[in-house]
Short mmCIF file of C-alpha atoms and ligand atoms in Angstrom, two decimals:
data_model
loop_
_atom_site.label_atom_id
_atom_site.label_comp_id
_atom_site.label_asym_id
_atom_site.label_seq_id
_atom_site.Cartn_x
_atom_site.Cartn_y
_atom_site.Cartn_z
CA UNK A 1 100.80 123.06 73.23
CA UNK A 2 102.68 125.17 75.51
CA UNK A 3 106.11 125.20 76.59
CA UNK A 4 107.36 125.59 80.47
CA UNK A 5 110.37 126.02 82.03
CA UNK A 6 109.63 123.13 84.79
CA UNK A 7 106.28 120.79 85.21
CA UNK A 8 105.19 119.89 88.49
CA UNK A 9 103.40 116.80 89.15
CA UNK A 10 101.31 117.03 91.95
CA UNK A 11 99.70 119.35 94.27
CA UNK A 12 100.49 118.59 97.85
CA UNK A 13 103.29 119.86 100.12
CA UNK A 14 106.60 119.10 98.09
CA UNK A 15 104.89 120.13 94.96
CA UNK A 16 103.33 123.70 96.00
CA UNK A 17 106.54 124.25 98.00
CA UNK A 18 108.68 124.09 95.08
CA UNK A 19 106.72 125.71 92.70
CA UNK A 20 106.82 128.57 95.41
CA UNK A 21 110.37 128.74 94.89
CA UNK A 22 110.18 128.50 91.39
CA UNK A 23 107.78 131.37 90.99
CA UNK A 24 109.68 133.36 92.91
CA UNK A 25 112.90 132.97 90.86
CA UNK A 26 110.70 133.64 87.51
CA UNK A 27 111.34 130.08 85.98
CA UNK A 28 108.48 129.34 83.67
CA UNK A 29 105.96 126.61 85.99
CA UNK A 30 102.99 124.77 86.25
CA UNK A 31 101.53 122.53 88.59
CA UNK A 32 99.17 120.11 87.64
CA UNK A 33 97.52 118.49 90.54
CA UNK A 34 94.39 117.82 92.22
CA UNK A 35 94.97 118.92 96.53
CA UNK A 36 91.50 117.61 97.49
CA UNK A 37 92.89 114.00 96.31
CA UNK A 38 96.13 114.09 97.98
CA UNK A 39 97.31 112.66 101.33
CA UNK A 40 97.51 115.78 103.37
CA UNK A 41 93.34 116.40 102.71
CA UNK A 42 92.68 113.70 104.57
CA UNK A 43 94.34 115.48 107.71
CA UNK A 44 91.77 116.60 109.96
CA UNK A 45 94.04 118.80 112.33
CA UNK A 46 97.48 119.53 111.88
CA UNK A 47 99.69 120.66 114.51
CA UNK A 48 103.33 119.49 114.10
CA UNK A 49 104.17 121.34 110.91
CA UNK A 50 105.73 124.89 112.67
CA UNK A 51 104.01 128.99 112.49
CA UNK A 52 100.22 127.81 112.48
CA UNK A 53 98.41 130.25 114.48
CA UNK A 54 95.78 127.38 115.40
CA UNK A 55 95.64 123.64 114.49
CA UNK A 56 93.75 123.78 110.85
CA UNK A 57 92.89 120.74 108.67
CA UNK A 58 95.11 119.95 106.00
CA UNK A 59 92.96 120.80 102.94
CA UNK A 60 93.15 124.76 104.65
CA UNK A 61 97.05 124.39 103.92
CA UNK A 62 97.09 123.17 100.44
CA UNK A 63 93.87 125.84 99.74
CA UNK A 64 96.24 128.28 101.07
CA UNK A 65 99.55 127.21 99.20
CA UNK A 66 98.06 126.91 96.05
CA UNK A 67 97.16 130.40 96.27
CA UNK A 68 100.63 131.46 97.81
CA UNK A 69 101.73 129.70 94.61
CA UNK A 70 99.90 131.49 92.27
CA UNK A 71 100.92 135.10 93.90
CA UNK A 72 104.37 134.41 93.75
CA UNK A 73 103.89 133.68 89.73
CA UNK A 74 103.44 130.24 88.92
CA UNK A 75 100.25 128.88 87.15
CA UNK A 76 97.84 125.95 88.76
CA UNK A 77 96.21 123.74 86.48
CA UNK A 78 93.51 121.63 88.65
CA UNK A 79 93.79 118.75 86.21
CA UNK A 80 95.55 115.09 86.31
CA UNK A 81 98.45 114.24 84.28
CA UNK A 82 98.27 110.74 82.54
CA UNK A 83 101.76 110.20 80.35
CA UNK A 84 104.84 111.38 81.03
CA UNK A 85 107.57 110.83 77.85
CA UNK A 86 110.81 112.84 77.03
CA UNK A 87 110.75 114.30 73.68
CA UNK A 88 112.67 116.12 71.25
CA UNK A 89 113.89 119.18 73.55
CA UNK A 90 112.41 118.00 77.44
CA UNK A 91 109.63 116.75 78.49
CA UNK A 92 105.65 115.63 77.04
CA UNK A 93 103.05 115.89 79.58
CA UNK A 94 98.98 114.93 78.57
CA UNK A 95 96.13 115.49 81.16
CA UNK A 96 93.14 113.87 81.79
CA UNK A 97 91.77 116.44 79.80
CA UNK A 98 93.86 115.70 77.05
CA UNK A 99 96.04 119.12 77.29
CA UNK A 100 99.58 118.52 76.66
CA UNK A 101 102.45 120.30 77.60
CA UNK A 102 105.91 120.83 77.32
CA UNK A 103 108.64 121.29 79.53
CA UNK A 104 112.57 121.44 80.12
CA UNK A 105 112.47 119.78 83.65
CA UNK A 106 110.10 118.21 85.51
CA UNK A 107 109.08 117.26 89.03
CA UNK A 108 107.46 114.60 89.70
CA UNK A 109 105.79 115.19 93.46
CA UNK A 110 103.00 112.56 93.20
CA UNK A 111 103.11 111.26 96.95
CA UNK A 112 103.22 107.97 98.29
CA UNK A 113 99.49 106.46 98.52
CA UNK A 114 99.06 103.37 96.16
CA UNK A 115 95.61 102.32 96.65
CA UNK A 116 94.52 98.48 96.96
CA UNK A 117 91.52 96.98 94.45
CA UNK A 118 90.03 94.64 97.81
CA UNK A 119 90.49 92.06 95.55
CA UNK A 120 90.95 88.74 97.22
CA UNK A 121 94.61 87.22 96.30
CA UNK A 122 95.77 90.46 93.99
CA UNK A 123 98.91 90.11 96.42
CA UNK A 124 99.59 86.78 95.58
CA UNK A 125 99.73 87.00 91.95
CA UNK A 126 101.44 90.63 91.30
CA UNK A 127 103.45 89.58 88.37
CA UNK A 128 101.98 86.80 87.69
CA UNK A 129 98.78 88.09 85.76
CA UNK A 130 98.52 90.83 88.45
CA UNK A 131 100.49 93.88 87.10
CA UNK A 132 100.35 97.71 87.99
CA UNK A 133 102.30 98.85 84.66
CA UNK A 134 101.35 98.53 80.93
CA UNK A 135 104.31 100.58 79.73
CA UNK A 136 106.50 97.83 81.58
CA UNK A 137 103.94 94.24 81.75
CA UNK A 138 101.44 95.18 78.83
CA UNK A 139 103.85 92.70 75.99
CA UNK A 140 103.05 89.96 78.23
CA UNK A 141 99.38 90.16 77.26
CA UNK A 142 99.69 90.15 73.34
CA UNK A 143 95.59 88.78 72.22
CA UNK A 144 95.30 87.77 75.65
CA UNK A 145 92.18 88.68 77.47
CA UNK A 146 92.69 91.11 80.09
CA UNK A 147 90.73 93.79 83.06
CA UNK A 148 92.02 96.50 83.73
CA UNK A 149 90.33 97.99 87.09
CA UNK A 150 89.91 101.53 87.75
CA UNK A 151 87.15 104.40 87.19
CA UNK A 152 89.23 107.32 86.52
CA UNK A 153 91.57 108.68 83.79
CA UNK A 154 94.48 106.63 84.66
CA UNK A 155 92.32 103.42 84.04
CA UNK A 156 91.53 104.82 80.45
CA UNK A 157 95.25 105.29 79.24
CA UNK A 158 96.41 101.88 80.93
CA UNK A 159 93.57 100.11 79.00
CA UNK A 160 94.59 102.67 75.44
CA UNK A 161 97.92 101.79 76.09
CA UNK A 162 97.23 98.05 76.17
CA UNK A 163 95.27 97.87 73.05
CA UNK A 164 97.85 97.73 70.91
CA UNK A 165 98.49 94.05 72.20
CA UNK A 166 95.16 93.27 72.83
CA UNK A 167 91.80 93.78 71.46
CA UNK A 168 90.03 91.99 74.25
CA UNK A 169 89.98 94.49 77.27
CA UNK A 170 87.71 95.53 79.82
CA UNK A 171 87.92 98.12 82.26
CA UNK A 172 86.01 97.67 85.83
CA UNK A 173 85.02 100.25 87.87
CA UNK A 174 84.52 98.47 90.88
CA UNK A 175 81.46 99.87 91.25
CA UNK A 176 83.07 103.20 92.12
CA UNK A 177 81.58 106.08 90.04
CA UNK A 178 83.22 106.63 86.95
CA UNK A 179 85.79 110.36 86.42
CA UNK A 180 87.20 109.58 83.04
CA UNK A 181 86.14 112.56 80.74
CA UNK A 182 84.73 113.03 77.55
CA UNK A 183 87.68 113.17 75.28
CA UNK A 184 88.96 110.04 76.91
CA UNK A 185 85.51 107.87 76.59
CA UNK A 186 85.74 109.24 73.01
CA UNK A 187 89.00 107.11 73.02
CA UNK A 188 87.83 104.16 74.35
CA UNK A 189 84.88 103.96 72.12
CA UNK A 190 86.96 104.44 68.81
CA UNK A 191 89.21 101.33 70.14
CA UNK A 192 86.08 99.20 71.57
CA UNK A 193 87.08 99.07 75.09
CA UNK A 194 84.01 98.25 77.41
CA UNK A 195 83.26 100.17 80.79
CA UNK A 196 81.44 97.36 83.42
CA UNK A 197 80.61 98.69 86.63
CA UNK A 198 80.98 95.19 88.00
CA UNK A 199 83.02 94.21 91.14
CA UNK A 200 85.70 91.69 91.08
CA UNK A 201 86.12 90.24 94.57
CA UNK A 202 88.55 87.40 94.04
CA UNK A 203 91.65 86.09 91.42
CA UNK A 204 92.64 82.73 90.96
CA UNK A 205 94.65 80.57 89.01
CA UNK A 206 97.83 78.28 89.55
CA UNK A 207 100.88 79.67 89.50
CA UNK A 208 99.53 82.20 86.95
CA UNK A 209 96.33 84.14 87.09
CA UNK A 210 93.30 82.28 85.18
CA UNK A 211 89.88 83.91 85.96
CA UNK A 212 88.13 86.26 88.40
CA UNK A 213 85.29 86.19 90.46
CA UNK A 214 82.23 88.81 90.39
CA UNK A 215 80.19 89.80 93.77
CA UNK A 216 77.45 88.62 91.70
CA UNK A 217 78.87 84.80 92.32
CA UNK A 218 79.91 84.44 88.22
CA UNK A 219 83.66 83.67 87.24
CA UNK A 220 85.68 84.79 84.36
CA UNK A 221 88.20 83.57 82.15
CA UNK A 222 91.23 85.98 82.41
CA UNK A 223 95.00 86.13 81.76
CA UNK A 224 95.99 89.61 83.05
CA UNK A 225 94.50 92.21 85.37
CA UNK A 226 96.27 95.43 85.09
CA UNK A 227 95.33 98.05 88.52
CA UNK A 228 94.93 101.48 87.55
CA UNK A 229 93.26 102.79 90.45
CA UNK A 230 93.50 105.89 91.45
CA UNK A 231 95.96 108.50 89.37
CA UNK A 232 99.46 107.24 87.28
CA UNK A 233 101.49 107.51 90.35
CA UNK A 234 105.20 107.66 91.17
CA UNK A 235 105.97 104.21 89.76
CA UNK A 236 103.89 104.56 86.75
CA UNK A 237 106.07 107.67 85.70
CA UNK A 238 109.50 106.19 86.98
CA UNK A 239 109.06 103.10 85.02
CA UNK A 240 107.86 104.92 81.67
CA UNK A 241 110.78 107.14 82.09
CA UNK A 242 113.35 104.53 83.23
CA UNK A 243 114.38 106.36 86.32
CA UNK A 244 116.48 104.22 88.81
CA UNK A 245 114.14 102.91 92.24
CA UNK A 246 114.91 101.87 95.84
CA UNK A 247 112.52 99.69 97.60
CA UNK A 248 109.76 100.78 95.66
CA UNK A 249 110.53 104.85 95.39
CA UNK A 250 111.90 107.29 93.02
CA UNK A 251 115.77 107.21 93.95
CA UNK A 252 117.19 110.79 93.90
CA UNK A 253 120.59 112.43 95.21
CA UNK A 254 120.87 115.23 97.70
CA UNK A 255 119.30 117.84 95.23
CA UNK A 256 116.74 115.68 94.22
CA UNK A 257 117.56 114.40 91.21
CA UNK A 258 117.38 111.48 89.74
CA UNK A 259 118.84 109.23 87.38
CA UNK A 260 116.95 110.46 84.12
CA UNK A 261 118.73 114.32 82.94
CA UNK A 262 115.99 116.83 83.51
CA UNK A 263 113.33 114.22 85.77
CA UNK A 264 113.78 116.08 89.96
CA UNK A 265 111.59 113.83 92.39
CA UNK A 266 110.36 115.11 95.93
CA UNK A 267 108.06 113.93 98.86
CA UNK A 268 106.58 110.52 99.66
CA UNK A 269 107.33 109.54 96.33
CA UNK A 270 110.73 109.49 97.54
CA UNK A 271 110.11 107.21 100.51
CA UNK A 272 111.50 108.15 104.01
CA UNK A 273 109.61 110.01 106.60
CA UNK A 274 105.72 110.61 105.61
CA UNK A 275 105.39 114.16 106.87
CA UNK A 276 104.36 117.42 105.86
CA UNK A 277 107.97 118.92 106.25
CA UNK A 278 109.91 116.67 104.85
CA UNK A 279 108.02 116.52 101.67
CA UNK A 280 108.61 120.64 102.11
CA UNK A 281 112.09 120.23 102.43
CA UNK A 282 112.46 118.23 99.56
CA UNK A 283 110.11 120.46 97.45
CA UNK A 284 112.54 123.41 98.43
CA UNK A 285 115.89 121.28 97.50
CA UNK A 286 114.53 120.11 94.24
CA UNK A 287 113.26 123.62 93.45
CA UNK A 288 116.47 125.51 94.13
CA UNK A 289 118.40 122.28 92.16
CA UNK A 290 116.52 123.12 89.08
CA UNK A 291 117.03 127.01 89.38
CA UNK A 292 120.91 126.87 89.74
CA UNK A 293 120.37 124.29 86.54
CA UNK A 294 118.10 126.42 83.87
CA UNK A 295 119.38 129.83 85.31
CA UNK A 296 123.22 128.73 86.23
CA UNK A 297 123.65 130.74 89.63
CA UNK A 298 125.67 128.37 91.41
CA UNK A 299 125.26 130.08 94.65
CA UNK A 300 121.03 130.73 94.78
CA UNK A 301 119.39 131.57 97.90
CA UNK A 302 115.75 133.25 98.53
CA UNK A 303 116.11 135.62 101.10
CA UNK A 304 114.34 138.67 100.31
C1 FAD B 1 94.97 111.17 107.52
C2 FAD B 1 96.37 111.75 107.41
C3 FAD B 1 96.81 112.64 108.38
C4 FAD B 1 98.11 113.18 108.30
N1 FAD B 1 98.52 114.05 109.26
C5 FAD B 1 99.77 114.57 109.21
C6 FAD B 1 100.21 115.49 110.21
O1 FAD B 1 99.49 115.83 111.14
N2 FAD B 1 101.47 115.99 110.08
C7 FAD B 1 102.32 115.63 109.06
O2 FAD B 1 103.45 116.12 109.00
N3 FAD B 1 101.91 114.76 108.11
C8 FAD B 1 100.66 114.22 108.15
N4 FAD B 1 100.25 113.34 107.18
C9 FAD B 1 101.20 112.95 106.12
C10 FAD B 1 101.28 114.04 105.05
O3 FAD B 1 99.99 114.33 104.59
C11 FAD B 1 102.16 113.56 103.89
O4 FAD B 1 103.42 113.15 104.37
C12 FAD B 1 102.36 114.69 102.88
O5 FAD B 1 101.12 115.18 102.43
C13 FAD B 1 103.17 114.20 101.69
O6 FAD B 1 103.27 115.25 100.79
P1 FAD B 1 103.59 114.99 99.24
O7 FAD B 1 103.49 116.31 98.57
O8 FAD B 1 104.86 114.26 99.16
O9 FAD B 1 102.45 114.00 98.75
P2 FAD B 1 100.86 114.15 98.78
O10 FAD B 1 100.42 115.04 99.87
O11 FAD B 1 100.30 112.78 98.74
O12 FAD B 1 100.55 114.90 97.42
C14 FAD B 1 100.71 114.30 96.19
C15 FAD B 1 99.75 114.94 95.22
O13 FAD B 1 100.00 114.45 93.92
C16 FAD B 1 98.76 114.19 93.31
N5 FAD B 1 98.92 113.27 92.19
C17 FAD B 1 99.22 111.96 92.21
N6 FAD B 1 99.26 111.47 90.96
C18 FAD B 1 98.99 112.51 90.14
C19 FAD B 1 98.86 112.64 88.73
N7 FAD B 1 99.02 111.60 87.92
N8 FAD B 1 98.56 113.86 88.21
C20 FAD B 1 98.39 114.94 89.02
N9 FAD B 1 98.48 114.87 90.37
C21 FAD B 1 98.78 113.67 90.91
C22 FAD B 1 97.90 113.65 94.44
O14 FAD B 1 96.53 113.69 94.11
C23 FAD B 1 98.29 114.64 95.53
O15 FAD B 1 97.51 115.82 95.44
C24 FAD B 1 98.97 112.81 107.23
C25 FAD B 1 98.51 111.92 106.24
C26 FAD B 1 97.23 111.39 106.33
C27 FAD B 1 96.77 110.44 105.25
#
């Protein structure tokens, strides 16, 4: 285990940015974060974010930052984190990979892209069988018989999680390939949890979910289906943590904060304007918050 100053979730604009700043100002940091997976990499040309010499793809700029990051003396972990939990003195963070770490502060810079299953009606029965959050919806589903759909990590501790209600879970790939790592499967297979690559195309029910359909035509008994697609996003952490939400993003004040002691939030996790230098300017504000915190200079500026 090993102790940080400040933890940054994610690696795309408002994440590198501040743990540029952080580097800099010799507070203890890593950023865990994947930049191929984040919004900015699917930019093909970018040129309305100011002093490129040419128009360069997006994946070029978070290449670059991570780099810039680790000059000015922060470390990169390419990894993805999958819990978030205050302890004792901070922060607990655990990876995909199973590495945990702990922190004083963290950052939570995760983005704004919440990917859709394609399942027919998921819409129309979110929170009514159809839930996004087993720290938060997973009581509901006490011996109940329940999917949980997703291929990666985040699918793996959502369906984990839920086992201590339930013994009858299955997690579906969707066909997609599967990314959840050894130590994780190792998991799964010590609680009984079944991996299907099968494709649920359709929910149903009235008013509360009853079964699925499979693109193979069969139907399925079920009373939950928890989506863990992609990675434990913005909402998974706020909920765990209890931090205070506006229209569906991390609320934080001017310096980023927000209302958990120690939790700083920046970029499209944040809501407002999707853009590379807004989630910058926010990475910069919630870095320079946290070093007037940890180092008390009330005054801090970079400007060497
Ligand atoms: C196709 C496209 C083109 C765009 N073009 C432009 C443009 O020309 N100009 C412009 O200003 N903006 C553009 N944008 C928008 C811009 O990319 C975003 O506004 C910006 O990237 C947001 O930065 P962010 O750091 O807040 O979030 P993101 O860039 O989404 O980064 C969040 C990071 O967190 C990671 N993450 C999420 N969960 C976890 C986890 N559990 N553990 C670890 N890491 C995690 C993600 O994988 C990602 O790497 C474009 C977006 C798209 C999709």
């Amino acid at each position: 285990m090993t102790n940080y100053d400040t933890i940054i979730i994610g690696a795309g604009p408002a994440g590198i940015q501040a743990g540029l700043f952080l580097g800099r100002a010799q507070v203890k940091t890593i950023l865990i974060g994947m930049p191929e997976k984040g919004a900015l990499a699917y930019g093909k040309i970018i040129s309305n974010y100011f002093g490129l010499p040419d128009d360069p793809p997006g994946l070029t700029l978070l290449q670059n930052g991570v780099e810039q990051l680790k000059r000015c003396g922060s470390e990169f972990l390419r990894d993805e984190v999958v819990d978030l939990k205050q302890s004792k003195d901070g922060f607990e963070v655990t990876t995909a990979t199973l590495k945990i770490f702990n922190s004083k502060t963290v950052i939570i810079a995760t983005g704004a892209y919440i990917p859709s299953a394609g399942i027919r009606g998921e819409k129309n029965f979110l929170g009514k069988g159809v839930h996004t959050c087993v720290a938060c919806d997973g009581p509901l589903f006490k011996k109940k018989k329940v999917a949980v759909v997703g291929n990666g990590p985040h699918a793996a501790e959502e369906a984990l999680e839920l086992a201590t209600f339930t013994d009858k879970i299955t997690i579906y790939s969707q066909g997609s390939p599967w990314e959840i790592g050894e130590a994780l499967l190792a998991k799964l297979k010590e609680k009984n949890i079944p991996l299907s690559d099968k494709r649920i195309t359709e929910v149903a029910g009235a008013p509360l979910l009853k079964s699925a359909k499979f693109s193979d035509g069969a139907e399925e008994a079920f009373e939950g289906l928890f989506l863990a697609l992609g990675t434990a996003g913005g909402t998974t952490f706020s909920n765990k943590l209890g931090l205070e939400q506006k229209d569906g993003f991390i609320k934080i004040d001017k310096d980023g904060k927000t209302s958990v002691k120690g939790v700083w939030a920046a970029g499209g996790v944040t809501g407002g304007n999707l853009q590379i230098s807004k989630s910058v300017g926010d990475g910069c504000n919630a870095a320079i918050s946290i070093i007037r915190t940890l180092k008390g200079i009330e005054n801090y500026v970079d400007q060497t």
